[in-house]
Amino acid sequence: MTNPIQKSYEETVARFQDWLMPNLPWENPLARLSCNAAMPLALYAHTMGNPRLAARVLQHIEAEFVRDGRLAQSPDRGNMLPYVPSWILMGSVLSGFTDLSALLQNDILRFQDPATGGFFGSEAARATASGAIDFDSTTQACAALSLSGELAAAERAGQFLKRLVECQPDLERRLLLVWASPGGLVSEFAVESASTFALEWSKPKQWLYKIGLLVRAFALLHRQTGLNQWLALAQQLYAKAVSDSPDLESNTLAHKMGWAACILFSLTRQKEYVEHACGVASHLASLQQADGAFHYPELWRDYSQLRAEQKINVGCQFATWIALARDVAAADPAARVE
């Protein structure tokens, strides 16, 4: 039997789907889909059980954004270049696009630092094998390579992330995010750049989506290798964010914590993860606008000025987390999900 929260989430994702389809170029000749907008679409389509949409998205990516064996990206991704192909790799693996998956995997692996196992974000750092290791790119590459079966590279990335956690000078207070190769953790930074360099657990509006990415990377390594150290790390960091954050379920910047909660539930069957996933999903559902897409108030002040591409990128992510929360709530109907 479908409970009210599952029904509500189903209606939310259906409204988004109704908005999304007319804004895709194969449905509307006037629509435009950038590589950035396409990033989460194949994973979204897979989650929604829509293989036709996943195939159309991946065919579009192959035709429009693959150049000389690499993914052509917008300039604003220049310091986190492995991030977008890692997203698309997840969708292409799950959708059975083997040729595209192999291309994306090779593109991502170019950025893995031979010294640390982390992933450089820029072409300049990759070319010189020195510079900042990009946190978001490393976590997503680790997850994507786990899914694609490239476990040696995924485990090297996991070992780097494990070291990053273990080297923290004050993990009770904050998590430092930036690692220089060579050099190690970066602990000195300008106050105005603090959100990029560190997560302060007890402060509001922290970029907790990064913990969601980190937890998923460790959780997928556990699922693929069977090694309990990865699950222990995933649960430790997830619990730290949940216990110490003052606004996790009302901070949209924490949205990927819902994604992390769903995989932790699939691995442990612990009801608390269902409750957390639904808490995040309910907040995201409350941000759905009259047109069916979603606002992201911590990033955008004026929803009316947003381009369709921005709504597609964020909306596909939010709708995916909501759909996954719907599914885990259905898998454990005894859990409290009000």
Coordinates of C-alpha atoms in Angstrom, one line a residue:
M1 CA 0.0 0.0 0.0
T2 CA 1.3 3.4 -0.9
N3 CA 1.5 5.7 2.1
P4 CA 0.8 9.5 1.8
I5 CA 4.5 10.5 1.7
Q6 CA 5.2 8.1 -1.1
K7 CA 2.2 9.4 -3.0
S8 CA 3.3 13.0 -2.4
Y9 CA 6.8 12.3 -3.7
E10 CA 5.4 10.5 -6.8
E11 CA 3.3 13.6 -7.6
T12 CA 6.3 15.8 -7.2
V13 CA 8.5 13.9 -9.6
A14 CA 5.6 13.6 -12.1
R15 CA 5.1 17.4 -12.1
F16 CA 8.8 17.9 -12.7
Q17 CA 8.7 15.3 -15.6
D18 CA 5.8 17.3 -17.1
W19 CA 8.0 20.4 -17.0
L20 CA 11.2 18.7 -18.2
M21 CA 10.1 17.0 -21.4
P22 CA 9.1 20.1 -23.4
N23 CA 12.4 21.7 -22.5
L24 CA 14.5 19.0 -24.1
P25 CA 15.8 19.6 -27.6
W26 CA 14.4 16.4 -29.2
E27 CA 10.9 17.4 -28.0
N28 CA 11.3 21.1 -28.6
P29 CA 13.5 22.4 -31.5
L30 CA 13.9 25.8 -29.7
A31 CA 15.3 24.2 -26.5
R32 CA 19.0 24.0 -25.8
L33 CA 20.8 21.4 -23.7
S34 CA 24.4 22.2 -22.6
C35 CA 26.8 19.6 -21.3
N36 CA 26.3 21.0 -17.8
A37 CA 22.5 20.7 -18.0
A38 CA 22.8 17.1 -19.4
M39 CA 25.1 16.0 -16.6
P40 CA 22.5 14.4 -14.3
L41 CA 19.9 13.5 -16.9
A42 CA 20.9 9.9 -17.7
L43 CA 21.1 9.0 -14.0
Y44 CA 17.7 10.7 -13.5
A45 CA 16.2 8.8 -16.4
H46 CA 17.6 5.5 -15.0
T47 CA 16.1 6.2 -11.6
M48 CA 12.7 7.0 -13.1
G49 CA 12.8 3.7 -15.1
N50 CA 12.8 5.5 -18.4
P51 CA 15.5 3.8 -20.6
R52 CA 14.2 5.6 -23.7
L53 CA 15.0 9.0 -22.1
A54 CA 18.4 7.8 -20.9
A55 CA 19.3 6.6 -24.4
R56 CA 18.2 9.9 -26.0
V57 CA 20.3 11.9 -23.5
L58 CA 23.4 9.8 -24.0
Q59 CA 23.1 9.9 -27.7
H60 CA 22.8 13.7 -27.5
I61 CA 26.0 13.8 -25.4
E62 CA 27.8 11.6 -27.8
A63 CA 26.8 13.7 -30.8
E64 CA 27.2 17.2 -29.2
F65 CA 29.9 17.0 -26.6
V66 CA 32.4 14.3 -27.4
R67 CA 35.4 15.6 -29.3
D68 CA 38.6 13.6 -30.0
G69 CA 37.8 11.1 -27.3
R70 CA 37.1 13.7 -24.6
L71 CA 34.1 15.5 -23.2
A72 CA 33.8 19.1 -24.2
Q73 CA 32.8 21.2 -21.2
S74 CA 31.9 24.8 -20.4
P75 CA 34.7 27.1 -19.1
D76 CA 33.1 27.3 -15.7
R77 CA 34.0 23.7 -15.0
G78 CA 37.7 24.4 -15.7
N79 CA 38.7 23.7 -12.1
M80 CA 36.7 20.5 -11.7
L81 CA 36.9 18.8 -15.1
P82 CA 36.5 15.2 -14.0
Y83 CA 33.2 16.0 -12.2
V84 CA 30.8 16.2 -15.2
P85 CA 32.1 13.1 -17.0
S86 CA 31.9 11.2 -13.7
W87 CA 28.2 12.0 -13.5
I88 CA 27.6 11.0 -17.1
L89 CA 29.7 7.8 -16.6
M90 CA 27.4 6.7 -13.9
G91 CA 24.4 7.1 -16.1
S92 CA 26.0 5.5 -19.1
V93 CA 27.1 2.4 -17.1
L94 CA 23.7 2.0 -15.7
S95 CA 22.1 2.4 -19.1
G96 CA 24.5 0.0 -20.9
F97 CA 26.3 2.5 -23.1
T98 CA 29.6 0.6 -23.1
D99 CA 31.5 2.6 -25.8
L100 CA 30.6 5.9 -24.2
S101 CA 31.4 4.5 -20.7
A102 CA 34.9 3.5 -21.9
L103 CA 35.5 6.9 -23.4
L104 CA 34.4 8.8 -20.3
Q105 CA 36.4 6.5 -18.0
N106 CA 39.6 7.1 -20.0
D107 CA 38.9 10.9 -19.9
I108 CA 38.4 10.9 -16.2
L109 CA 41.5 8.7 -15.5
R110 CA 43.8 11.3 -17.2
F111 CA 43.2 13.5 -14.1
Q112 CA 44.2 11.0 -11.4
D113 CA 47.3 12.1 -9.6
P114 CA 49.9 9.4 -9.6
A115 CA 51.3 10.6 -6.3
T116 CA 48.1 10.7 -4.2
G117 CA 45.3 9.0 -6.1
G118 CA 43.1 12.1 -5.9
F119 CA 41.9 13.8 -9.0
F120 CA 43.2 17.2 -10.3
G121 CA 40.5 19.5 -11.4
S122 CA 42.2 21.5 -14.1
E123 CA 44.2 20.7 -17.3
A124 CA 47.1 22.8 -16.0
A125 CA 47.4 20.8 -12.8
R126 CA 47.0 17.5 -14.7
A127 CA 49.7 18.5 -17.2
T128 CA 52.2 19.3 -14.4
A129 CA 51.1 16.7 -11.9
S130 CA 50.9 19.4 -9.2
G131 CA 48.3 21.7 -7.8
A132 CA 45.0 21.3 -6.0
I133 CA 43.2 18.0 -5.8
D134 CA 39.5 18.8 -6.5
F135 CA 37.3 17.3 -3.7
D136 CA 34.0 17.1 -5.7
S137 CA 35.8 15.6 -8.7
T138 CA 37.6 13.0 -6.6
T139 CA 34.5 11.8 -4.8
Q140 CA 32.4 11.6 -7.9
A141 CA 35.2 9.9 -9.9
C142 CA 35.7 7.4 -7.1
A143 CA 31.9 6.6 -7.1
A144 CA 31.7 6.4 -10.9
L145 CA 34.8 4.2 -11.3
S146 CA 33.4 1.9 -8.7
L147 CA 30.3 1.5 -10.7
S148 CA 32.2 1.0 -14.0
G149 CA 34.4 -1.7 -12.5
E150 CA 37.6 0.2 -12.6
L151 CA 38.3 -0.8 -9.0
A152 CA 42.1 -0.3 -8.9
A153 CA 41.7 3.5 -9.7
A154 CA 38.6 3.7 -7.5
E155 CA 40.4 2.2 -4.5
R156 CA 43.3 4.6 -5.0
A157 CA 40.9 7.5 -4.9
G158 CA 39.3 6.0 -1.8
Q159 CA 42.6 5.6 -0.1
F160 CA 43.3 9.3 -0.8
L161 CA 39.9 10.3 0.6
K162 CA 40.5 8.1 3.7
R163 CA 43.9 9.8 4.2
L164 CA 42.3 13.2 3.8
V165 CA 39.9 12.3 6.6
E166 CA 42.6 10.8 8.8
C167 CA 44.9 13.8 8.5
Q168 CA 42.3 16.3 9.8
P169 CA 43.8 18.3 12.6
D170 CA 40.4 19.0 14.2
L171 CA 37.7 16.8 12.8
E172 CA 35.4 17.4 15.7
R173 CA 35.1 21.1 14.6
R174 CA 35.6 21.1 10.8
L175 CA 36.5 19.1 7.8
L176 CA 39.3 20.6 5.6
L177 CA 38.5 20.0 1.9
V178 CA 41.4 21.1 -0.2
W179 CA 44.6 19.1 -0.7
A180 CA 47.6 20.3 -2.5
S181 CA 49.8 17.8 -4.4
P182 CA 52.5 18.1 -3.2
G183 CA 51.9 19.7 0.2
G184 CA 48.9 18.1 1.8
L185 CA 45.9 19.6 3.5
V186 CA 45.4 23.4 3.1
S187 CA 44.6 24.9 6.5
E188 CA 45.2 28.6 5.8
F189 CA 42.8 30.5 3.6
A190 CA 41.0 33.8 3.4
V191 CA 37.8 34.2 5.4
E192 CA 35.8 35.0 2.3
S193 CA 36.9 31.7 0.8
A194 CA 36.1 29.6 3.9
S195 CA 33.2 27.6 2.4
T196 CA 35.4 26.3 -0.4
F197 CA 38.2 25.2 1.9
A198 CA 36.3 23.8 5.0
L199 CA 33.0 22.5 6.4
E200 CA 32.3 23.9 9.9
W201 CA 30.0 21.3 11.3
S202 CA 28.1 23.4 13.7
K203 CA 27.5 26.4 11.4
P204 CA 24.4 26.8 9.3
K205 CA 24.4 26.8 5.5
Q206 CA 27.5 24.7 5.1
W207 CA 28.1 22.9 1.8
L208 CA 27.0 19.5 3.2
Y209 CA 26.4 18.1 -0.3
K210 CA 30.1 17.4 -0.2
I211 CA 29.6 15.0 2.7
G212 CA 26.9 13.3 0.6
L213 CA 29.4 12.8 -2.2
L214 CA 32.1 11.6 0.2
V215 CA 29.7 9.1 1.9
R216 CA 28.6 7.8 -1.5
A217 CA 32.1 7.2 -2.6
F218 CA 33.0 5.2 0.5
A219 CA 29.6 3.3 0.4
L220 CA 30.1 2.3 -3.3
L221 CA 33.6 1.1 -2.6
H222 CA 32.2 -1.0 0.2
R223 CA 29.5 -2.4 -2.1
Q224 CA 32.0 -3.2 -4.8
T225 CA 34.9 -4.6 -2.7
G226 CA 33.1 -6.0 0.4
L227 CA 35.6 -4.2 2.6
N228 CA 34.0 -3.0 5.8
Q229 CA 36.5 -0.1 6.3
W230 CA 34.7 1.8 3.6
L231 CA 31.2 1.4 5.1
A232 CA 32.6 2.4 8.6
L233 CA 34.0 5.6 7.1
A234 CA 30.7 6.3 5.3
Q235 CA 28.6 5.9 8.4
Q236 CA 31.1 7.8 10.6
L237 CA 31.0 10.9 8.4
Y238 CA 27.3 10.7 7.7
A239 CA 26.6 10.5 11.5
K240 CA 28.9 13.4 12.2
A241 CA 27.1 15.7 9.7
V242 CA 23.6 14.6 11.0
S243 CA 24.5 15.0 14.6
D244 CA 26.3 18.3 14.4
S245 CA 24.6 20.2 11.6
P246 CA 22.0 22.7 12.9
D247 CA 20.0 22.8 9.6
L248 CA 20.6 19.6 7.6
E249 CA 17.0 19.0 6.5
S250 CA 16.3 22.7 5.8
N251 CA 19.6 23.6 4.1
T252 CA 19.3 22.9 0.3
L253 CA 23.1 22.9 0.2
A254 CA 22.9 19.5 1.9
H255 CA 20.7 17.9 -0.8
K256 CA 23.1 15.1 -1.7
M257 CA 22.9 13.9 1.9
G258 CA 19.5 12.4 0.8
W259 CA 21.3 10.5 -2.0
A260 CA 23.8 9.3 0.6
A261 CA 21.1 8.2 3.0
C262 CA 19.5 6.0 0.4
I263 CA 22.6 4.1 -0.4
L264 CA 23.4 3.6 3.3
F265 CA 19.9 2.2 3.8
S266 CA 20.4 -0.2 0.9
L267 CA 23.6 -1.4 2.6
T268 CA 22.5 -1.5 6.2
R269 CA 18.6 -1.6 6.2
Q270 CA 18.7 0.8 9.2
K271 CA 15.5 2.8 9.4
E272 CA 17.2 6.0 10.4
Y273 CA 18.5 6.4 6.9
V274 CA 14.9 6.2 5.5
E275 CA 13.9 9.0 7.9
H276 CA 16.8 11.2 6.9
A277 CA 16.3 10.6 3.2
C278 CA 12.6 11.6 3.5
G279 CA 13.5 14.6 5.6
V280 CA 15.8 15.9 2.8
A281 CA 13.3 14.9 0.1
S282 CA 10.4 16.7 1.8
H283 CA 12.5 19.9 2.0
L284 CA 13.3 19.6 -1.7
A285 CA 9.7 18.9 -2.6
S286 CA 8.7 22.1 -0.8
L287 CA 10.9 24.1 -3.2
Q288 CA 9.0 23.0 -6.3
Q289 CA 7.6 25.9 -8.2
A290 CA 4.3 26.4 -10.0
D291 CA 5.9 25.4 -13.3
G292 CA 7.1 22.1 -11.9
A293 CA 10.8 22.9 -11.7
F294 CA 12.7 23.6 -8.4
H295 CA 14.1 26.6 -6.7
Y296 CA 17.5 26.5 -5.0
P297 CA 17.3 29.6 -2.7
E298 CA 20.9 29.3 -1.4
L299 CA 22.2 29.6 -4.9
W300 CA 19.6 31.7 -6.7
R301 CA 17.8 34.8 -5.5
D302 CA 15.4 35.3 -8.3
Y303 CA 13.8 32.1 -9.7
S304 CA 12.1 34.0 -12.5
Q305 CA 15.5 34.9 -14.0
L306 CA 16.7 31.3 -14.3
R307 CA 17.4 29.7 -17.7
A308 CA 15.9 26.3 -18.4
E309 CA 19.4 24.8 -18.4
Q310 CA 19.9 25.7 -14.8
K311 CA 16.5 24.3 -13.9
I312 CA 17.2 21.0 -15.7
N313 CA 20.5 20.4 -13.9
V314 CA 19.2 21.1 -10.4
G315 CA 15.8 19.7 -11.0
C316 CA 17.1 16.3 -12.3
Q317 CA 19.2 16.0 -9.1
F318 CA 16.4 17.0 -6.7
A319 CA 13.8 14.8 -8.5
T320 CA 16.2 11.8 -8.3
W321 CA 16.8 12.2 -4.6
I322 CA 13.0 12.5 -4.1
A323 CA 12.3 9.4 -6.2
L324 CA 15.0 7.4 -4.3
A325 CA 13.4 8.5 -1.0
R326 CA 10.1 7.3 -2.3
D327 CA 11.6 4.0 -3.1
V328 CA 13.4 3.4 0.2
A329 CA 10.2 4.4 2.1
A330 CA 8.4 1.7 0.1
A331 CA 11.1 -0.8 0.9
D332 CA 10.7 -0.2 4.6
P333 CA 7.1 0.8 5.3
A334 CA 7.5 0.4 9.0
A335 CA 9.9 3.3 9.2
R336 CA 8.6 6.7 10.3
V337 CA 8.5 8.9 7.2
E338 CA 6.1 11.6 8.1

